[in-house]
Coordinates of C-alpha atoms and ligand atoms in Angstrom, one line a residue:
X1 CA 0.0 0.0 0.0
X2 CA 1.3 4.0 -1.1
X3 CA 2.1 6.1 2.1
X4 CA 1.1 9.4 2.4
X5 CA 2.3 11.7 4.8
X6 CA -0.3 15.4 5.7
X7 CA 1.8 18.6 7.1
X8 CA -1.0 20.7 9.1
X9 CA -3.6 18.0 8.9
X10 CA -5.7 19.6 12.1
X11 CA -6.8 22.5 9.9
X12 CA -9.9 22.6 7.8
X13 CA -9.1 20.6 4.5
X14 CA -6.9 17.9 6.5
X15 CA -9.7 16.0 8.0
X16 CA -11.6 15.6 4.5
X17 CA -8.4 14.9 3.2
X18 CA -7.1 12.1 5.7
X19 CA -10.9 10.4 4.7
X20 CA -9.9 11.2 1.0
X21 CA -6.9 9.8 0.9
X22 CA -8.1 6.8 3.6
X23 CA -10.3 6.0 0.8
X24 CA -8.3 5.8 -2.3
X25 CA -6.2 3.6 -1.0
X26 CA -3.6 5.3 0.8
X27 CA -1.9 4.5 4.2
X28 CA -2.6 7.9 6.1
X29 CA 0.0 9.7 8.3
X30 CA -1.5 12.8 9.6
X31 CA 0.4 15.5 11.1
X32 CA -0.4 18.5 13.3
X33 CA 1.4 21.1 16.0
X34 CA 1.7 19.8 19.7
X35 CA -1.1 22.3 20.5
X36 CA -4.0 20.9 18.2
X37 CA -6.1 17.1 18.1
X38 CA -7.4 15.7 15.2
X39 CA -10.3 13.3 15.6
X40 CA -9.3 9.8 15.6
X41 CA -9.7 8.1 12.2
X42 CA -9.3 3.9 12.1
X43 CA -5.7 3.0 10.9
X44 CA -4.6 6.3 10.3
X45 CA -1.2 7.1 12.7
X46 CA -1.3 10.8 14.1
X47 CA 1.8 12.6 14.8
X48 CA 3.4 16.0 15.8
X49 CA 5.1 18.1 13.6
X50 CA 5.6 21.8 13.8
X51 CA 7.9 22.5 10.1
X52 CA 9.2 25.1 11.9
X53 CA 11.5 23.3 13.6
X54 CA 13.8 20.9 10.9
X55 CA 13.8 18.2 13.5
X56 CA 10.5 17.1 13.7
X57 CA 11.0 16.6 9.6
X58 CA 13.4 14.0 10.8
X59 CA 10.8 11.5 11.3
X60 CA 10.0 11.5 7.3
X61 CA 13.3 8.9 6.9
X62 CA 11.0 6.5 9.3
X63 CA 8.4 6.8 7.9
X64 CA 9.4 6.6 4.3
X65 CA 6.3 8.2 2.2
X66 CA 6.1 7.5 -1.1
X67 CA 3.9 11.0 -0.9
X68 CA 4.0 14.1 1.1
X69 CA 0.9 16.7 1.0
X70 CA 2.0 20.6 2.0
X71 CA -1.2 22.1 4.5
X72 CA 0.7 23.4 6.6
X73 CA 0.5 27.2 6.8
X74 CA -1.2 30.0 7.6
X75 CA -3.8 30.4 5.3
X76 CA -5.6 33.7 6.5
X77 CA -4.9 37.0 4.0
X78 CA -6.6 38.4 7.0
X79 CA -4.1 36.9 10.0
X80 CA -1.4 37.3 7.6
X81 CA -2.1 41.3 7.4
X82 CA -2.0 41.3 11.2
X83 CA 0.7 39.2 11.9
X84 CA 3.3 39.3 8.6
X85 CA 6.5 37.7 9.9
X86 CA 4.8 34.6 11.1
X87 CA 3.5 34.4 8.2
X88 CA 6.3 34.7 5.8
X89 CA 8.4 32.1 8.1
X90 CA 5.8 29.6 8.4
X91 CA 4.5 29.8 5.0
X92 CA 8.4 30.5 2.9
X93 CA 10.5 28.4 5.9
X94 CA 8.1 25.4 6.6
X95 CA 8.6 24.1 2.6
X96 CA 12.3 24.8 2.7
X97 CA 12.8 23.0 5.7
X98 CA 10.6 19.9 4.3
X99 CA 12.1 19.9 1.2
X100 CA 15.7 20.0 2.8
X101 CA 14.5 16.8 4.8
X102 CA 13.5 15.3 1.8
X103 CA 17.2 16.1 0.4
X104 CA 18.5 13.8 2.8
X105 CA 16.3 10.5 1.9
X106 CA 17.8 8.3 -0.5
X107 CA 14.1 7.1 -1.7
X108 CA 12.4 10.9 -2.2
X109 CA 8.3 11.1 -1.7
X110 CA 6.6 13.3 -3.8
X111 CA 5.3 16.5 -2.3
X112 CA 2.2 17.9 -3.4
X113 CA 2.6 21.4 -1.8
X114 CA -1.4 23.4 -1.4
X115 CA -0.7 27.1 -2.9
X116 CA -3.6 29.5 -3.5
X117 CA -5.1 31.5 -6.0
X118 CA -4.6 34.6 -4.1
X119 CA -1.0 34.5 -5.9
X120 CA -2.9 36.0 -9.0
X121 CA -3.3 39.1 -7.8
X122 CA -4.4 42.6 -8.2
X123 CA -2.9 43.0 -11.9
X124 CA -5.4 40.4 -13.5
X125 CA -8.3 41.7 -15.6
X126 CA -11.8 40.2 -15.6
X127 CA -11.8 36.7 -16.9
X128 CA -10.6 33.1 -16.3
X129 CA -6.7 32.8 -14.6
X130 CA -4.5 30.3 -16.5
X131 CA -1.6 28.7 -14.7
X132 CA 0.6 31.0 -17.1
X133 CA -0.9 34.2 -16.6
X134 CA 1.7 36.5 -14.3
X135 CA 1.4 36.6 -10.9
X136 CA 0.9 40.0 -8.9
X137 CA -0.1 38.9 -5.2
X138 CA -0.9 41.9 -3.7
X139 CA -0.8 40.4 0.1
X140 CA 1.4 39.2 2.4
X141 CA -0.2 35.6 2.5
X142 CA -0.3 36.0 -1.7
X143 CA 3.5 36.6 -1.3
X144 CA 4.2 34.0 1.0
X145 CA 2.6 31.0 -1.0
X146 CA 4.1 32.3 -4.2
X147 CA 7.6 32.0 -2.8
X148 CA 6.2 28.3 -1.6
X149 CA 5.6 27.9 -4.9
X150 CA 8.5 29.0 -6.1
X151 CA 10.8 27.6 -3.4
X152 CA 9.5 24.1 -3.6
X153 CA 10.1 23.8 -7.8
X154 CA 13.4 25.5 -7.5
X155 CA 14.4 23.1 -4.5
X156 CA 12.7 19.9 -6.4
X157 CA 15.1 20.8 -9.3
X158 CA 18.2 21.3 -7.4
X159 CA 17.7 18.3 -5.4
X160 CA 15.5 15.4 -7.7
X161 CA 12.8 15.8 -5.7
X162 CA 8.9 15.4 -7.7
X163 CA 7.6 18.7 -6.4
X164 CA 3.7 19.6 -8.1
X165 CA 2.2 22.9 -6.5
X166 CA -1.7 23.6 -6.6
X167 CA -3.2 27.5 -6.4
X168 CA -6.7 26.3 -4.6
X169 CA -9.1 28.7 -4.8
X170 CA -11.6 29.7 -1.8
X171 CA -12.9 25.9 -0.4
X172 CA -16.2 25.9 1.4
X173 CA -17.8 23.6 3.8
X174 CA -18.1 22.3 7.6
X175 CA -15.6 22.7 9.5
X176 CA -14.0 25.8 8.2
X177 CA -13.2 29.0 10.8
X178 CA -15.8 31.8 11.0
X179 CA -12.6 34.3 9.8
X180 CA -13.7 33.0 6.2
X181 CA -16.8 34.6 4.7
X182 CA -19.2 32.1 4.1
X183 CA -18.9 30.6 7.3
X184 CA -19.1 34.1 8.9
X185 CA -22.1 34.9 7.2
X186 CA -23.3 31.3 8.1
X187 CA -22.4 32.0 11.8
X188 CA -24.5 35.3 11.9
X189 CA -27.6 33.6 10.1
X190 CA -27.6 30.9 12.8
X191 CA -27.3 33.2 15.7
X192 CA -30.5 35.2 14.2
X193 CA -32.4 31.9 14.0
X194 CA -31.4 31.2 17.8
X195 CA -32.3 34.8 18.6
X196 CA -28.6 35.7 19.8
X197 CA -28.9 38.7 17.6
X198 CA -31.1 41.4 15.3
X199 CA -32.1 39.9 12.6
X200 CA -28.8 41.9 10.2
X201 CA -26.3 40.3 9.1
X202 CA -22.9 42.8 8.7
X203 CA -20.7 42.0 5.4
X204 CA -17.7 43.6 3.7
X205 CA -17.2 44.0 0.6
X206 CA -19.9 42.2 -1.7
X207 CA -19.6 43.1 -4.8
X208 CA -16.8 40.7 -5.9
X209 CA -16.6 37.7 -7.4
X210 CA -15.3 34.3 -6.3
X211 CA -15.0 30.5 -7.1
X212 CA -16.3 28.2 -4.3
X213 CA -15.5 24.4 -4.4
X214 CA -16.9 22.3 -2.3
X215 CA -13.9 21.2 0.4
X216 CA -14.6 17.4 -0.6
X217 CA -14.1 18.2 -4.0
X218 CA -11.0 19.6 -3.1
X219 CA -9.5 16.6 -1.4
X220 CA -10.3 14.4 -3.9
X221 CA -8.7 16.5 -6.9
X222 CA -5.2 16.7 -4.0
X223 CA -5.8 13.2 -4.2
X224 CA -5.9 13.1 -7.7
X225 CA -2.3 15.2 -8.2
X226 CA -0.9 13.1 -6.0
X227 CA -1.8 9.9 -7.8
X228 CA -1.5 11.3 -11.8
X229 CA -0.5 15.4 -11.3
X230 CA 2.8 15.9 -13.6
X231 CA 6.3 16.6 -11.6
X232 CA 7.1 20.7 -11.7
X233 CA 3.9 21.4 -12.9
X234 CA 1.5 24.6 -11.1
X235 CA -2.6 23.3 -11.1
X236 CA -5.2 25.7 -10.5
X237 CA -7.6 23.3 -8.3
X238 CA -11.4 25.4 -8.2
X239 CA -14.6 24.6 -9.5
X240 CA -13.9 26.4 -12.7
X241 CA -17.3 29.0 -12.2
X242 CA -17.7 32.6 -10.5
X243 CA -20.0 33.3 -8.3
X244 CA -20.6 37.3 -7.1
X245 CA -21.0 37.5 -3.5
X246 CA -24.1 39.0 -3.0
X247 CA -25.6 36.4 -4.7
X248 CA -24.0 33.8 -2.6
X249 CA -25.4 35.7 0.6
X250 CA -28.7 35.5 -0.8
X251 CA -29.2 32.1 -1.3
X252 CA -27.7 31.5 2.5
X253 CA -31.4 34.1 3.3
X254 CA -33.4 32.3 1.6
X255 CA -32.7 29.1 3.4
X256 CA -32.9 31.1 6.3
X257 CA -36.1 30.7 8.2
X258 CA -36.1 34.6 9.3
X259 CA -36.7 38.1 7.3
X260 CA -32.8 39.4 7.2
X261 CA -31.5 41.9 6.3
X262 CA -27.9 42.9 5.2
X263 CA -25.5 46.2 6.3
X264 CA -22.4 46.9 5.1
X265 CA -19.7 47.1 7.6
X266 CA -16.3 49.0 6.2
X267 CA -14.0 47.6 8.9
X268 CA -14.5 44.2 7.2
X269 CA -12.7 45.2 4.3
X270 CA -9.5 44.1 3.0
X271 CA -7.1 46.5 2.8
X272 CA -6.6 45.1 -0.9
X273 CA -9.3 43.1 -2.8
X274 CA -9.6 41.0 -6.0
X275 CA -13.1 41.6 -8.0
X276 CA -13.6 39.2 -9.8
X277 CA -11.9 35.1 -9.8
X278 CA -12.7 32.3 -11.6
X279 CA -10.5 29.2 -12.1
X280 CA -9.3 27.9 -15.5
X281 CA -9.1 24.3 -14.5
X282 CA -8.4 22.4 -18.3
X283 CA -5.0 21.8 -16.7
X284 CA -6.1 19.9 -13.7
X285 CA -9.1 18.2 -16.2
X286 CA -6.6 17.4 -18.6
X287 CA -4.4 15.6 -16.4
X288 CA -6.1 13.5 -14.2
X289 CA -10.0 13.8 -15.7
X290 CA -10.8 15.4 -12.1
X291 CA -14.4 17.3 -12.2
X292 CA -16.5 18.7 -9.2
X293 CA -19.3 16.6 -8.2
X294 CA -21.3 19.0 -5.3
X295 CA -24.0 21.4 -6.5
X296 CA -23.0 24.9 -4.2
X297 CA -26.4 25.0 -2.8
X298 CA -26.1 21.6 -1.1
X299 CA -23.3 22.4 0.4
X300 CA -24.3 25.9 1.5
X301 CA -26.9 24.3 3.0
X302 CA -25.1 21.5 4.8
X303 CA -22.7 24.6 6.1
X304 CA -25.3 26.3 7.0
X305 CA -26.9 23.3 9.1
X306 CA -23.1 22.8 10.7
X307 CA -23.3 26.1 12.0
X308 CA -27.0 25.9 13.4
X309 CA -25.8 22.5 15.5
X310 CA -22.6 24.8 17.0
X311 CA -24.3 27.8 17.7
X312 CA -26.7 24.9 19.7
X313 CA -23.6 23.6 21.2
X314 CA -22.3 26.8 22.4
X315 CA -25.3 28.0 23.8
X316 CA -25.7 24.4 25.7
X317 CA -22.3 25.2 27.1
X318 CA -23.6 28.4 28.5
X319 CA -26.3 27.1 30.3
Ligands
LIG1 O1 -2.4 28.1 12.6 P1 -3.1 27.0 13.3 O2 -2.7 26.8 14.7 O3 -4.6 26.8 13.0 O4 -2.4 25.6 12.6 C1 -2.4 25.5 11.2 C2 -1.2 24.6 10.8 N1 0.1 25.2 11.1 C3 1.2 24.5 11.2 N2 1.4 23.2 11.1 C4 2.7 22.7 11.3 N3 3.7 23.5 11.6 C5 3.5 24.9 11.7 N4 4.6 25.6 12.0 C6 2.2 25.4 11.5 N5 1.7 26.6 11.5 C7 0.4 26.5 11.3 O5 -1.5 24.3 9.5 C8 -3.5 24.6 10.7 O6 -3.9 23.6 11.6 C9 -2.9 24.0 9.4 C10 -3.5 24.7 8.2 O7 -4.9 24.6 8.3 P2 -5.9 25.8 8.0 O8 -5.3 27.0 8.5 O9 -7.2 25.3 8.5 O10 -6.0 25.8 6.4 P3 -6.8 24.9 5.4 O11 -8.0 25.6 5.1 O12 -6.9 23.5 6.0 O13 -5.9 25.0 4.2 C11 -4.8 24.1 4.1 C12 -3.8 24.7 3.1 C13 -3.2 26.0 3.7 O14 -1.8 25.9 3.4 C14 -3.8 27.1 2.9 O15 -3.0 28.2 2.8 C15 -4.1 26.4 1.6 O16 -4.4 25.1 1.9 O17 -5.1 27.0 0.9

């Protein structure tokens, strides 16, 4: 059986990812920081390991994978506004040090390292991105990933090492931190319904445009890459289709059982903002005949319901 070792697998994707891989075939070893759990998962072996430190890479040469996925990171433009250095040494240093690990093992995994779409940038005009179109990231967690990116092809040259790099656009589904917008606007719709608060629900900016793929769909194409992607090669991994923000928010109220309504609040804005994204994803099609499968509606709704439950579970706690 293939061996697949996650960096970062406590986070949002690496749960549907362990099941992903679990799945397909894989023998799972999930990683995480000292500080955070991952539910238990039948046969899968949970370790800790922080790429900060080079050490804790040491334990790749025992466990031999054939395959190493990237999460690791911080993947917040938001966080990484308020808190830059950590996230240029945790995003730039963590694939150095793994790839300098890797260096060291005479039988070299492949790494599939998760970039982002956010690496695009400011500079691009309305329309589809293409894995060749220039890159102008315009925030510090754009900047960070795209020397990820770059980093982890220039070190997989230098070195022999099968490095493939995706730029995932924005994932949705259970699970994921209220930072990101739709579970924020999930959050606020639940705590209406529960009566925690007026019936408004405060948004940034909502006139942009952006391509949501469902999280599982987003495991499965990683899994995908890891199985079929092509060594030194950059895949955009989204569902292929725009959707404008408002529109989005509107669906979420109309499976809402209350009247809401929406206010704009300015502090929610980014300090710098790209209208309009859609994925080109021939490449990734091309490749490994990788398609999305989940309808967005289903899983806004199954978001949606994931955030009723907590809001339930929190207020249980109070009481
Ligand atoms: O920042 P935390 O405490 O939530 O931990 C994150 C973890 N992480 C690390 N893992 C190992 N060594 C580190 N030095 C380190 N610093 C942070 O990586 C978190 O548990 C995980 C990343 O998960 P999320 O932040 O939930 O991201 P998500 O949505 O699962 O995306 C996975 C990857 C990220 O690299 C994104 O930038 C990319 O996909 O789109």
């Amino acid at each position: 059986m293939k061996r697949v070792l996650l960096t970062g697998a406590a986070g949002f994707v690496g749960p549907y990812l362990i099941r992903e891989m679990k799945a397909g075939g894989w023998d799972v070893i999930a990683t995480k920081l000292p500080s955070e759990s991952i539910e238990p998962v039948e046969g899968v072996e949970i370790r800790d390991l922080d790429v900060m430190k080079p050490s804790d890479l040491d334990c790749l040469s025992e466990v031999q994978p054939d395959c190493v996925i990237h999460l690791a990171g911080i993947s917040s433009v938001k966080f990484s506004w308020q808190n830059p250095d950590l996230t240029m040494d945790v995003n730039i240093k963590g694939v150095s040090h793994l790839l300098e690990s890797i260096r060291k093992m005479r039988e070299k995994p492949r790494v599939l390292l998760i970039g982002s779409s956010e690496i695009y940038g400011l500079s691009q005009k309305r329309g589809v991105l293409l894995e060749d179109m220039p890159a102008e990231p315009a925030n510090y967690y754009a900047i960070s990933k795209y020397a990820q990116e770059k980093m982890g092809f220039m070190l997989g040259n230098a070195y022999g090492i099968q490095v493939i790099s995706t730029r995932s656009f924005n994932h949705i589904g259970p699970g994921q931190n209220d930072t990101f917008v739709v579970p924020s606007f999930c959050r606020q719709i639940a705590e209406i319904e529960a009566g925690l608060r007026n019936p408004v629900i405060l948004v940034g900016n909502l006139n942009v445009s952006r391509d949501f793929t469902d999280v599982r769909d987003i495991v499965r194409a990683y899994r995908f890459l890891t199985e079929e992607g092509k060594p030194g090669t950059l895949y955009n991994v989204g569902s292929g289709k725009a959707v404008h923000l408002d529109d989005l928010l509107k669906k979420l109220i109309s499976m809402s059982t209350r009247q809401i309504s929406v206010r704009v609040d300015p502090s929610r804005f980014r300090p710098a903002d790209m209208p309009y994204v859609q994925a080109g994803i021939d490449r990734l099609q091309r490749d490994t005949g990788w398609a999305p499968v989940h309808e967005l509606e289903d899983t806004l709704r199954e978001t949606l319901d994931s955030w009723r439950e907590q809001v339930q579970r929190e207020m249980e706690q109070k009481t």
